[in-house]
GROMACS .gro file of C-alpha atoms in nm:
model
   88
    1UNK     CA    1  -2.333  -1.604   1.385
    2UNK     CA    2  -2.296  -1.832   1.085
    3UNK     CA    3  -2.040  -1.751   0.818
    4UNK     CA    4  -2.206  -1.715   0.479
    5UNK     CA    5  -1.887  -1.774   0.279
    6UNK     CA    6  -1.731  -2.107   0.378
    7UNK     CA    7  -1.458  -2.144   0.114
    8UNK     CA    8  -1.294  -1.929  -0.150
    9UNK     CA    9  -1.051  -1.980  -0.433
   10UNK     CA   10  -0.913  -1.665  -0.589
   11UNK     CA   11  -0.780  -1.605  -0.940
   12UNK     CA   12  -0.716  -1.971  -1.027
   13UNK     CA   13  -0.605  -2.038  -1.383
   14UNK     CA   14  -0.857  -2.218  -1.603
   15UNK     CA   15  -0.623  -2.521  -1.610
   16UNK     CA   16  -0.698  -2.575  -1.239
   17UNK     CA   17  -1.060  -2.638  -1.330
   18UNK     CA   18  -0.970  -2.866  -1.618
   19UNK     CA   19  -0.697  -3.068  -1.448
   20UNK     CA   20  -0.822  -3.078  -1.088
   21UNK     CA   21  -1.198  -3.081  -1.128
   22UNK     CA   22  -1.236  -3.391  -0.909
   23UNK     CA   23  -1.037  -3.233  -0.628
   24UNK     CA   24  -1.250  -2.919  -0.646
   25UNK     CA   25  -1.566  -3.129  -0.639
   26UNK     CA   26  -1.431  -3.321  -0.337
   27UNK     CA   27  -1.358  -2.989  -0.163
   28UNK     CA   28  -1.681  -2.801  -0.233
   29UNK     CA   29  -1.922  -3.067  -0.359
   30UNK     CA   30  -2.221  -2.942  -0.549
   31UNK     CA   31  -2.265  -2.630  -0.341
   32UNK     CA   32  -2.350  -2.289  -0.473
   33UNK     CA   33  -2.202  -1.946  -0.448
   34UNK     CA   34  -2.059  -1.655  -0.640
   35UNK     CA   35  -1.800  -1.685  -0.915
   36UNK     CA   36  -1.592  -1.437  -1.106
   37UNK     CA   37  -1.441  -1.500  -1.448
   38UNK     CA   38  -1.121  -1.307  -1.516
   39UNK     CA   39  -0.948  -1.213  -1.839
   40UNK     CA   40  -0.585  -1.114  -1.791
   41UNK     CA   41  -0.642  -1.034  -1.422
   42UNK     CA   42  -0.942  -0.810  -1.494
   43UNK     CA   43  -1.297  -0.902  -1.405
   44UNK     CA   44  -1.478  -1.023  -1.713
   45UNK     CA   45  -1.801  -1.163  -1.567
   46UNK     CA   46  -1.964  -1.215  -1.226
   47UNK     CA   47  -2.232  -1.472  -1.164
   48UNK     CA   48  -2.388  -1.702  -0.912
   49UNK     CA   49  -2.505  -2.059  -0.925
   50UNK     CA   50  -2.644  -2.345  -0.720
   51UNK     CA   51  -2.356  -2.571  -0.832
   52UNK     CA   52  -2.040  -2.366  -0.882
   53UNK     CA   53  -1.825  -2.618  -1.065
   54UNK     CA   54  -2.100  -2.710  -1.310
   55UNK     CA   55  -2.185  -2.343  -1.368
   56UNK     CA   56  -1.826  -2.239  -1.434
   57UNK     CA   57  -1.776  -2.534  -1.669
   58UNK     CA   58  -2.081  -2.423  -1.868
   59UNK     CA   59  -1.891  -2.106  -1.951
   60UNK     CA   60  -1.633  -2.317  -2.133
   61UNK     CA   61  -1.896  -2.396  -2.397
   62UNK     CA   62  -2.121  -2.091  -2.421
   63UNK     CA   63  -2.093  -1.730  -2.533
   64UNK     CA   64  -1.814  -1.675  -2.279
   65UNK     CA   65  -1.584  -1.937  -2.435
   66UNK     CA   66  -1.230  -1.806  -2.488
   67UNK     CA   67  -1.311  -1.477  -2.315
   68UNK     CA   68  -1.171  -1.572  -1.973
   69UNK     CA   69  -0.853  -1.736  -1.851
   70UNK     CA   70  -0.898  -1.764  -1.473
   71UNK     CA   71  -1.171  -1.770  -1.212
   72UNK     CA   72  -1.250  -1.705  -0.848
   73UNK     CA   73  -1.521  -1.871  -0.646
   74UNK     CA   74  -1.688  -1.808  -0.314
   75UNK     CA   75  -1.887  -2.096  -0.167
   76UNK     CA   76  -2.191  -2.019   0.047
   77UNK     CA   77  -2.281  -2.227   0.350
   78UNK     CA   78  -2.637  -2.269   0.225
   79UNK     CA   79  -2.785  -2.200  -0.119
   80UNK     CA   80  -3.071  -2.011   0.046
   81UNK     CA   81  -2.826  -1.721   0.085
   82UNK     CA   82  -2.766  -1.691  -0.292
   83UNK     CA   83  -3.066  -1.472  -0.359
   84UNK     CA   84  -2.959  -1.240  -0.078
   85UNK     CA   85  -2.617  -1.177  -0.236
   86UNK     CA   86  -2.605  -0.899  -0.490
   87UNK     CA   87  -2.345  -0.977  -0.754
   88UNK     CA   88  -2.368  -0.659  -0.958
   0.00000   0.00000   0.00000
């Protein structure tokens, strides 16, 4: 049986994304999955995307700006599984 989730990063501070973006991209590439935005250790927003790093970075410049301070991500082995995962 194939594992759906191949990598996870839990409750990483937003600075990890800003300072180590290239390392994250090297680790997970442009793969998709589920992400969670946290505000003071509480879930603020849950979403999914075909390219996790790009999608999370979009939240730095949209209506979610300044409303989250850390994030978690769960990488799927194949983006075809994204529609099968219920994030709500």
